[in-house]
Structures are given as C-alpha cells and as structure tokens.
JSON list of C-alpha atoms in Angstrom, two decimals:
[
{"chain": "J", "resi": 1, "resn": "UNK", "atom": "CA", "xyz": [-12.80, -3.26, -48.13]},
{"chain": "J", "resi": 2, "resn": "UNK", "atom": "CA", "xyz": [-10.20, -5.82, -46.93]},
{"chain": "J", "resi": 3, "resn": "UNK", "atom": "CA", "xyz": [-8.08, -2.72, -45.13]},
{"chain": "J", "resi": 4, "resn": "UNK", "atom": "CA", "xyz": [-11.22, -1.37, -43.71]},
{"chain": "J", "resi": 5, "resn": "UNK", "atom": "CA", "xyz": [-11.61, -4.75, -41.80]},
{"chain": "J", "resi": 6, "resn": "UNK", "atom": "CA", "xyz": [-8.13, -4.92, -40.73]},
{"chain": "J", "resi": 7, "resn": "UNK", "atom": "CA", "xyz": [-8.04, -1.40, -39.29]},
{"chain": "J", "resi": 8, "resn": "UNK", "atom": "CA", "xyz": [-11.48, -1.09, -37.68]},
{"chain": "J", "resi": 9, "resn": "UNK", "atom": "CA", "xyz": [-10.59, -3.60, -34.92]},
{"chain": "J", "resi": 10, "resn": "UNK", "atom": "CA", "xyz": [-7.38, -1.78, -34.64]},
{"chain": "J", "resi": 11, "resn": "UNK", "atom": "CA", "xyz": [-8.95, 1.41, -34.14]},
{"chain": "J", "resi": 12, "resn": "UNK", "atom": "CA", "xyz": [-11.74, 0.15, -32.35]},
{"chain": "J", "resi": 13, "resn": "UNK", "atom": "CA", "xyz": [-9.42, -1.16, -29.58]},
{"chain": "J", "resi": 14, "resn": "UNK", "atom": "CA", "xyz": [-7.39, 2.06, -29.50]},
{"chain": "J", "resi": 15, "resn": "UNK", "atom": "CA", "xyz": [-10.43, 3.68, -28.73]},
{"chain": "J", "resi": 16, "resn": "UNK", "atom": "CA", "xyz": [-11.53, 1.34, -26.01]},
{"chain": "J", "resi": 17, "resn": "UNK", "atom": "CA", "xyz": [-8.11, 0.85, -24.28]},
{"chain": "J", "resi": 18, "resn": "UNK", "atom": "CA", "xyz": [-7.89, 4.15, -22.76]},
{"chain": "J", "resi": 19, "resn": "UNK", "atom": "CA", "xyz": [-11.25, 4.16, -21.14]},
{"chain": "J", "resi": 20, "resn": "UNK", "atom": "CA", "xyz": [-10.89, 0.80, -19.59]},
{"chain": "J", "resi": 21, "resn": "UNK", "atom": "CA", "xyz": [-7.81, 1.94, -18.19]},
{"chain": "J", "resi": 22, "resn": "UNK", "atom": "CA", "xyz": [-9.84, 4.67, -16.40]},
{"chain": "J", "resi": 23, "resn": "UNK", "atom": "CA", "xyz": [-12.94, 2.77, -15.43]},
{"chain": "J", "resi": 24, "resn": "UNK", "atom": "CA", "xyz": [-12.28, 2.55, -11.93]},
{"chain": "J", "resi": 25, "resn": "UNK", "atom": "CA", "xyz": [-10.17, 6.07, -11.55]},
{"chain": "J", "resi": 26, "resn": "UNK", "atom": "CA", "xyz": [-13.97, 7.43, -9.99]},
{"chain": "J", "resi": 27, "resn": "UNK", "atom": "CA", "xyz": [-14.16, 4.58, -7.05]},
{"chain": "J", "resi": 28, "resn": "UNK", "atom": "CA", "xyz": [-10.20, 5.32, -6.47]},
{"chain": "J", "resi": 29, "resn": "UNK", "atom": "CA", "xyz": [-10.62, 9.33, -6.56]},
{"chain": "J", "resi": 30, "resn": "UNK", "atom": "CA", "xyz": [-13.99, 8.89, -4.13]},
{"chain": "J", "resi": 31, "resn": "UNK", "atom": "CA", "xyz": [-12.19, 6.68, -1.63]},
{"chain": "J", "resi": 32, "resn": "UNK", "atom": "CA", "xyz": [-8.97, 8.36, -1.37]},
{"chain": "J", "resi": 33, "resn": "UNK", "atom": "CA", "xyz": [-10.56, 11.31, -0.93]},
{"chain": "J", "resi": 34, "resn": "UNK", "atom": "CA", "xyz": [-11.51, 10.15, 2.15]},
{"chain": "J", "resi": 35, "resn": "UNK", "atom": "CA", "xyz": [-8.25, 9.64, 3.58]},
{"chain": "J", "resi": 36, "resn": "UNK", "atom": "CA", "xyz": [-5.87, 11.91, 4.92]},
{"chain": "J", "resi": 37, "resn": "UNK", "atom": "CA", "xyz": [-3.14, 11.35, 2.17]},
{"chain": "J", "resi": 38, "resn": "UNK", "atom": "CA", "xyz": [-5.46, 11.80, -1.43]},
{"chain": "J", "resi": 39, "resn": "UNK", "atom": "CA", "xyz": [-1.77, 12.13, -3.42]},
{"chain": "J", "resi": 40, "resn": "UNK", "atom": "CA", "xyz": [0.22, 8.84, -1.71]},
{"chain": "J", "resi": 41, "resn": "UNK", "atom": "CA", "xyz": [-3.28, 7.07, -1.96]},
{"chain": "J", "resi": 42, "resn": "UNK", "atom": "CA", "xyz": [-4.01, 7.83, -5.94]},
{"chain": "J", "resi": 43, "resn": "UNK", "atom": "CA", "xyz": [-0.96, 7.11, -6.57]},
{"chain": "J", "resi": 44, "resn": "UNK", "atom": "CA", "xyz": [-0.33, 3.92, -4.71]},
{"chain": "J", "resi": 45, "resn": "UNK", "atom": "CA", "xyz": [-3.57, 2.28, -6.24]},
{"chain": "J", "resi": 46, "resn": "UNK", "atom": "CA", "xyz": [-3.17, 3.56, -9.46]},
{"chain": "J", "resi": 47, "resn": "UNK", "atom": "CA", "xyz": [0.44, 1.95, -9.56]},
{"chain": "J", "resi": 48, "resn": "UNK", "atom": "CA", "xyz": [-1.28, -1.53, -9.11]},
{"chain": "J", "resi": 49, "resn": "UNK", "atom": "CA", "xyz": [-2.43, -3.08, -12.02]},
{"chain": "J", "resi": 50, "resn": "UNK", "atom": "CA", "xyz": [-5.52, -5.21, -10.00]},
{"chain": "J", "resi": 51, "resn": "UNK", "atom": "CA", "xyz": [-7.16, -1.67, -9.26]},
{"chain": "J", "resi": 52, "resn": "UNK", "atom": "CA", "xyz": [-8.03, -0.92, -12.66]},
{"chain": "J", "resi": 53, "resn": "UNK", "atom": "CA", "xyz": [-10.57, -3.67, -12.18]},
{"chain": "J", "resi": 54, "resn": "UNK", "atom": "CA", "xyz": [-11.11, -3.73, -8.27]},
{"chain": "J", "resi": 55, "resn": "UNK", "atom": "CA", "xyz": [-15.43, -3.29, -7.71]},
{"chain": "J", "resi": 56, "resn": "UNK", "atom": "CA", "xyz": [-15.50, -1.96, -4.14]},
{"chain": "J", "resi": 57, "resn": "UNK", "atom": "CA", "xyz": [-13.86, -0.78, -1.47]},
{"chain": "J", "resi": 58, "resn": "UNK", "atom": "CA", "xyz": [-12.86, -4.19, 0.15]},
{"chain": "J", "resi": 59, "resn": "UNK", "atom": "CA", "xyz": [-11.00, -4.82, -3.30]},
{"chain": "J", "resi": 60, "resn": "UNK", "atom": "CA", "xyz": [-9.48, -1.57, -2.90]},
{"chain": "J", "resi": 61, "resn": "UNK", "atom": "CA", "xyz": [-8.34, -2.34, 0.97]},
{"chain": "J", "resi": 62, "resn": "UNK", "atom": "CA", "xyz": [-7.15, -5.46, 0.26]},
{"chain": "J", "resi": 63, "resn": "UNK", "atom": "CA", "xyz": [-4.75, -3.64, -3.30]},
{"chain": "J", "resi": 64, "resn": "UNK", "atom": "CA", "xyz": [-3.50, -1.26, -0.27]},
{"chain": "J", "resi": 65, "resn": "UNK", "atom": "CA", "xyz": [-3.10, -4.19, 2.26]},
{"chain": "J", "resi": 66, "resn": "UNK", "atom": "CA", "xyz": [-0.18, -5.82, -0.65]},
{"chain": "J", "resi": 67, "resn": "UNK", "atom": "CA", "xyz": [0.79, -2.26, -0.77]},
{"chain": "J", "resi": 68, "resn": "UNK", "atom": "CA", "xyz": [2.04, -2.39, 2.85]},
{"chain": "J", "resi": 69, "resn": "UNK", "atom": "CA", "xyz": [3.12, -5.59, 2.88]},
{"chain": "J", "resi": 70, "resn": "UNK", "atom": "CA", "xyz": [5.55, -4.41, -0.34]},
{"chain": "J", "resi": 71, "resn": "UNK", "atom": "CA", "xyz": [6.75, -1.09, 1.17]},
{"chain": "J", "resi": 72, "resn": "UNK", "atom": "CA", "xyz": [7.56, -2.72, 4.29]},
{"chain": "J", "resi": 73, "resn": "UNK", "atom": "CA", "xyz": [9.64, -6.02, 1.99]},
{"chain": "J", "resi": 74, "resn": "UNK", "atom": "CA", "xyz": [11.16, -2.89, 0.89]},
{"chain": "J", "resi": 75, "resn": "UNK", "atom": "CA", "xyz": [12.85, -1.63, 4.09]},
{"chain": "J", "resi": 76, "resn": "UNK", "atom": "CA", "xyz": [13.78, -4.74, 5.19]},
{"chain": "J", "resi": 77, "resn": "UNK", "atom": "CA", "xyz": [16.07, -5.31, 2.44]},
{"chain": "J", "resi": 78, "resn": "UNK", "atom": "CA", "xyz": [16.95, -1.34, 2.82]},
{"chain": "J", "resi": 79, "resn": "UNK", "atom": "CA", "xyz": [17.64, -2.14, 6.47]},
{"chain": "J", "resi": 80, "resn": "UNK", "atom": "CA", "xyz": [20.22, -5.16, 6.02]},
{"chain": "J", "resi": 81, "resn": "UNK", "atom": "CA", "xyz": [22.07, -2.93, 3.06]},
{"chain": "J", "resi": 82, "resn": "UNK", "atom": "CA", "xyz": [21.98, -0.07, 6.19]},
{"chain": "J", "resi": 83, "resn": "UNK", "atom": "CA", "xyz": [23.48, -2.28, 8.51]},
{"chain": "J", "resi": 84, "resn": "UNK", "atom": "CA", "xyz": [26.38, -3.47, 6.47]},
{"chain": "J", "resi": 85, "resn": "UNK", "atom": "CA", "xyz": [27.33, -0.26, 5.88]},
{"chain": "J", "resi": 86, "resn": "UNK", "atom": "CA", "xyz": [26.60, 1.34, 9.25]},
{"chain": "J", "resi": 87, "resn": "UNK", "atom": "CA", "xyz": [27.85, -0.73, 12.19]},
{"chain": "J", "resi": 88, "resn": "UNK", "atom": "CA", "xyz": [26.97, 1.57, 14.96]},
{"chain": "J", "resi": 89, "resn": "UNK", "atom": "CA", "xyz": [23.55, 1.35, 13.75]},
{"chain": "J", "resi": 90, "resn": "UNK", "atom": "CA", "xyz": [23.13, -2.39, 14.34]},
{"chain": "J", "resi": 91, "resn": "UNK", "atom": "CA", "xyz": [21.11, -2.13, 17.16]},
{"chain": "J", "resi": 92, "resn": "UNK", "atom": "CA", "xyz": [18.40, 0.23, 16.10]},
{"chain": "J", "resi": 93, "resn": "UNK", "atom": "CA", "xyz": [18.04, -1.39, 12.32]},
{"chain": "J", "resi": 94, "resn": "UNK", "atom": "CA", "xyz": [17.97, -4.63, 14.25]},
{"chain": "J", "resi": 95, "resn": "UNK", "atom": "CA", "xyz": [15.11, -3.74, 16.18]},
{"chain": "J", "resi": 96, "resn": "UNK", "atom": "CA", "xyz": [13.55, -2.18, 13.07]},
{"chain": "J", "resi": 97, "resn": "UNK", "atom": "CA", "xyz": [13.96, -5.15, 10.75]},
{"chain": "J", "resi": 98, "resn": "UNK", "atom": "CA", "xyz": [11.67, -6.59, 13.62]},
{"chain": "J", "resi": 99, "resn": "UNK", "atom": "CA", "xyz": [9.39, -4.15, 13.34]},
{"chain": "J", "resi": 100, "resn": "UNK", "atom": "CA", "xyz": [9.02, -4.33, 9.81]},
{"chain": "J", "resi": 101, "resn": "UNK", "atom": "CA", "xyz": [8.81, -7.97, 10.24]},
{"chain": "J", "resi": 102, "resn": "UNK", "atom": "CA", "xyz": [6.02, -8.09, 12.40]},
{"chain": "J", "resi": 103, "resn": "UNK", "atom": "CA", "xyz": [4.04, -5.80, 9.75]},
{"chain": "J", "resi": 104, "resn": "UNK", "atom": "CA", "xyz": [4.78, -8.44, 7.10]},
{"chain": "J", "resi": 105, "resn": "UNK", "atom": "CA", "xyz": [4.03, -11.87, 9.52]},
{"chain": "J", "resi": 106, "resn": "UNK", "atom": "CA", "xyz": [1.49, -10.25, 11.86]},
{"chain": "J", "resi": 107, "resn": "UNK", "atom": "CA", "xyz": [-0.69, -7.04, 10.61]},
{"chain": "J", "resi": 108, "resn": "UNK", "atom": "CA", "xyz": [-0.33, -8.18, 6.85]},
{"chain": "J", "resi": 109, "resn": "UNK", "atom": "CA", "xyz": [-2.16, -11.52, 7.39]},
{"chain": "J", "resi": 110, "resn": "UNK", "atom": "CA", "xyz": [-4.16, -10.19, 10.20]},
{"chain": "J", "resi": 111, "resn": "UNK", "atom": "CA", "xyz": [-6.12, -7.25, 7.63]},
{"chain": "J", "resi": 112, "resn": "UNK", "atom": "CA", "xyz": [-6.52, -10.16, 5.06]},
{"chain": "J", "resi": 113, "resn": "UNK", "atom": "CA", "xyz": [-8.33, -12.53, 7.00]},
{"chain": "J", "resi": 114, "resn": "UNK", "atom": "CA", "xyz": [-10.44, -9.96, 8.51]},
{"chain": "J", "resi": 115, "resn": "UNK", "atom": "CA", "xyz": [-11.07, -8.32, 4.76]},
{"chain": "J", "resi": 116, "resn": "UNK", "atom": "CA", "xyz": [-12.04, -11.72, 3.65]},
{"chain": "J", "resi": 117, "resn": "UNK", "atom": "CA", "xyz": [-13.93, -12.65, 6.34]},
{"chain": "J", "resi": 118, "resn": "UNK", "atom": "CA", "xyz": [-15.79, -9.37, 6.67]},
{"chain": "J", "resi": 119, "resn": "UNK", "atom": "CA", "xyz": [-14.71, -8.39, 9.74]},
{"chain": "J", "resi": 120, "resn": "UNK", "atom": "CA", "xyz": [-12.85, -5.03, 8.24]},
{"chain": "J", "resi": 121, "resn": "UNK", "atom": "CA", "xyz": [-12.66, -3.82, 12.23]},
{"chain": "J", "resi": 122, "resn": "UNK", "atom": "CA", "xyz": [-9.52, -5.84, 12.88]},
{"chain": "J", "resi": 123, "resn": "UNK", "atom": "CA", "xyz": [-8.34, -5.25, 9.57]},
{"chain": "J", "resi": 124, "resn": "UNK", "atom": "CA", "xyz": [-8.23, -1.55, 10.52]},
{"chain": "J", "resi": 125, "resn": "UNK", "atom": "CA", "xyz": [-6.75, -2.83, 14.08]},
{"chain": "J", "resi": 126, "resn": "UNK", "atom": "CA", "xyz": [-3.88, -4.32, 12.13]},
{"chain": "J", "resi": 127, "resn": "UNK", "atom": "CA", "xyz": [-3.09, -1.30, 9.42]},
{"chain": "J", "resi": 128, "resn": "UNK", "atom": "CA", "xyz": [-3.25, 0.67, 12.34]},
{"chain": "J", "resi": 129, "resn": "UNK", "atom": "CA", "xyz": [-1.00, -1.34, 14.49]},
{"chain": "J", "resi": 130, "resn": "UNK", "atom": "CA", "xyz": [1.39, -1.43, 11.12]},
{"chain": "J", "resi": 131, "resn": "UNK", "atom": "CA", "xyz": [1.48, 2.30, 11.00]},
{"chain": "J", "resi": 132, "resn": "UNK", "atom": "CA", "xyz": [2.81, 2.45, 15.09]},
{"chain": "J", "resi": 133, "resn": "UNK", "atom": "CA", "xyz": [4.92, -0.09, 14.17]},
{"chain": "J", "resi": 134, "resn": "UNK", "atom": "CA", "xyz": [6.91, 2.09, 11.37]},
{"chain": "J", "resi": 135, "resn": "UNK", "atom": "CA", "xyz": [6.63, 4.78, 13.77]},
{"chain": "J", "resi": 136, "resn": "UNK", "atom": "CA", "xyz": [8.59, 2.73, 16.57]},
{"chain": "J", "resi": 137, "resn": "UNK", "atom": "CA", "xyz": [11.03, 2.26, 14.37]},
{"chain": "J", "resi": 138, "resn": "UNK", "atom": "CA", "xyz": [11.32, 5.61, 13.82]},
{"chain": "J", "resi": 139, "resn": "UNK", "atom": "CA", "xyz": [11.86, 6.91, 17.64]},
{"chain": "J", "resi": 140, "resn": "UNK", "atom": "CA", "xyz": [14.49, 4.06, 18.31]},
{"chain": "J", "resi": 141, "resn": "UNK", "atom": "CA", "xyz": [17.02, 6.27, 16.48]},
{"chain": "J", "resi": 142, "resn": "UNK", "atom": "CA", "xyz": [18.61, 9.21, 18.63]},
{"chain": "J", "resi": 143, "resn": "UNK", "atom": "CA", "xyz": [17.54, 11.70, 15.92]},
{"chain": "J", "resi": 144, "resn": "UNK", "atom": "CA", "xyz": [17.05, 11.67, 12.34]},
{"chain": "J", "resi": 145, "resn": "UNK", "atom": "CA", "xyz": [16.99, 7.59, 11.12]},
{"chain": "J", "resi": 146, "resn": "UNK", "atom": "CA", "xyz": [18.70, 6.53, 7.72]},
{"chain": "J", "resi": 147, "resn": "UNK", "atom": "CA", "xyz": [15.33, 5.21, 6.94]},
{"chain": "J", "resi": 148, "resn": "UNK", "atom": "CA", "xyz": [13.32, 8.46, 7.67]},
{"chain": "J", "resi": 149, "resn": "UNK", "atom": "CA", "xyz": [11.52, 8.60, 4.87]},
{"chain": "J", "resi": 150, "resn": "UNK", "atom": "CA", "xyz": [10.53, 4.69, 4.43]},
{"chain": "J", "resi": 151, "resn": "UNK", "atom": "CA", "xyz": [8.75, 4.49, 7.99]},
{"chain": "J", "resi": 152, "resn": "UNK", "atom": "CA", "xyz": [7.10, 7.79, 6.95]},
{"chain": "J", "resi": 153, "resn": "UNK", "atom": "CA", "xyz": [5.94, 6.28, 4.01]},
{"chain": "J", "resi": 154, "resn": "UNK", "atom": "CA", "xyz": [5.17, 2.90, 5.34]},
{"chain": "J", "resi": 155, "resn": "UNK", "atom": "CA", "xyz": [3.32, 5.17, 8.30]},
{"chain": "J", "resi": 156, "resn": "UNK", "atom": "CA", "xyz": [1.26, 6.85, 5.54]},
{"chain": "J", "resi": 157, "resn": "UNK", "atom": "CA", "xyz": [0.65, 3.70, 3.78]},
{"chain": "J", "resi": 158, "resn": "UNK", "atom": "CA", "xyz": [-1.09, 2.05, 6.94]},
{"chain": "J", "resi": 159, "resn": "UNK", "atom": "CA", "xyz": [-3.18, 5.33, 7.53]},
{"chain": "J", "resi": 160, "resn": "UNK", "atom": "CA", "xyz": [-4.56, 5.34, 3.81]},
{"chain": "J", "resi": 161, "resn": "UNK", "atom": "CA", "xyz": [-5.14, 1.61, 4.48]},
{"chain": "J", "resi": 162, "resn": "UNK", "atom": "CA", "xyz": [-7.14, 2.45, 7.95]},
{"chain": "J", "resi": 163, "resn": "UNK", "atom": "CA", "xyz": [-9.33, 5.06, 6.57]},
{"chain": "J", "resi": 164, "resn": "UNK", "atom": "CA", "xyz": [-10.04, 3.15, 3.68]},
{"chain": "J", "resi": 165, "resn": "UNK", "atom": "CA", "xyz": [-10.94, 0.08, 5.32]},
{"chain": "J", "resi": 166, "resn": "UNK", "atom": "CA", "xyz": [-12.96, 2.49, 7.92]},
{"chain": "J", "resi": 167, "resn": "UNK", "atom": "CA", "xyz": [-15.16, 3.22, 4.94]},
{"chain": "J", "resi": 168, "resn": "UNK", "atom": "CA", "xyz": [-16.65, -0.42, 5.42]},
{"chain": "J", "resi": 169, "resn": "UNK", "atom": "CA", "xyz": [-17.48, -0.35, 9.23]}
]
C-alpha cells in the first residue's frame, strides 16, 4: 500500500508534465501561422520558457519583442569580435553596431510600452523599423557582410514580431 502511495504521485506527474508542456503549442501554431516565417516563429517561441504559459497574443508579442532584443545583444557582441579581427571592416560594423543599438535602446522599448499600453500600432511601427534597421546594416557592406545571416535573422525576427503584433490591431 505504502509503494502504491509513493509511486502514484510519481506517475501522476509524469503523466501531467508532458501535456502542460504543450498547453499553449495550439495559440503558438495558430499565430505563427499567420506570419510569413511559421518555422523561425515556432521555433523562436517554443525556445522561451514564458510561452509555455503566455494566454494571448500580446503575451506572445511581447516573448518575440525579448526575442529581438536577444538576437540583436547577439550581433553586437558578434560585431566587436568581427571588428577585431577584420580591420578594413571597421567602418561598416561600426555603423552596424549602431544599428543594432538603436533596435536594443529605441524599437525594443518602443514595442513594450506600446504592448503594455495597448497601443500594439507603434509596437508594430517599432518591429518594423527593427527589421529596416538589420537590413541597413546589411546594404552598408559592398557585397556579402560577415554578419549575413544575423541581420537576416534579426530581419525575420522583426517580421514575425510585426505580423504577430498585427493580429491585435
């Protein structure tokens, strides 16, 4: 009797844990299905531990708003690595870094506000402004930039973040 008590809990929260882990996979499949990158946009939220328990789509905005503001922390350390080892590059990764800066000081705290405030049009104003910002970046390199792939993703990131936030207006 005693080992039937012990183990029931035990099994009993096996059982539960998966399902809580996928409560919220329905709200994250239906919204990113709305936007034009369903794979980045799963993926993204599902990384983040708050969206296993976010209620709405201005929960889910706000997981993908941290999202950008983490992808683009990540290319500006990228970026001073880059321009330690690539001198002639200075200038462009210079005007990059404040590119990537004005994401994280500007459009970052700009979609916040505007989430929390319920005023989701300037938060799409600012994801949108984040995603041109990642594309300047890009063109200011004659060619391909060492950071191709990071202002593509941090471009994608600030779409998914647009559309979703869209889904409020």
């Amino acid at each position: 009797m005693k080992a039937i008590l012990f183990v029931f809990p035990f099994v009993l929260a096996v059982a539960y844990f998966p399902i809580s882990q996928c409560q919220n996979l329905p709200l994250i499949e239906h919204t990113c299905k709305q936007t034009p990158y369903y794979g980045l946009c799963v993926t993204s939220l599902k990384s983040d531990p708050r969206s296993k328990t976010a209620g709405d789509v201005q929960a889910i905005a706000l997981i993908m708003v941290d999202i950008i503001k983490a992808k683009a922390g990540g290319a500006l350390q990228h970026i001073e690595k880059l321009k330690q080892k690539y001198p002639a590059l200075r200038v462009p990764l210079s005007a990059c870094k404040d590119r990537f800066n004005a994401i994280i000081i500007g459009d970052v705290p700009q979609a916040v506000e505007a989430l929390t405030k319920g005023d989701p049009k300037f938060a799409v104003d600012a994801a949108n402004d984040a995603a041109l910002e990642a594309d300047s970046c890009e063109r200011g390199f004659s060619g391909k930039s060492p950071i191709t792939q990071m202002n593509k993703l941090n471009h994608d990131i600030s779409i998914i973040t647009a559309s979703i936030v869209k889904m409020m207006l």
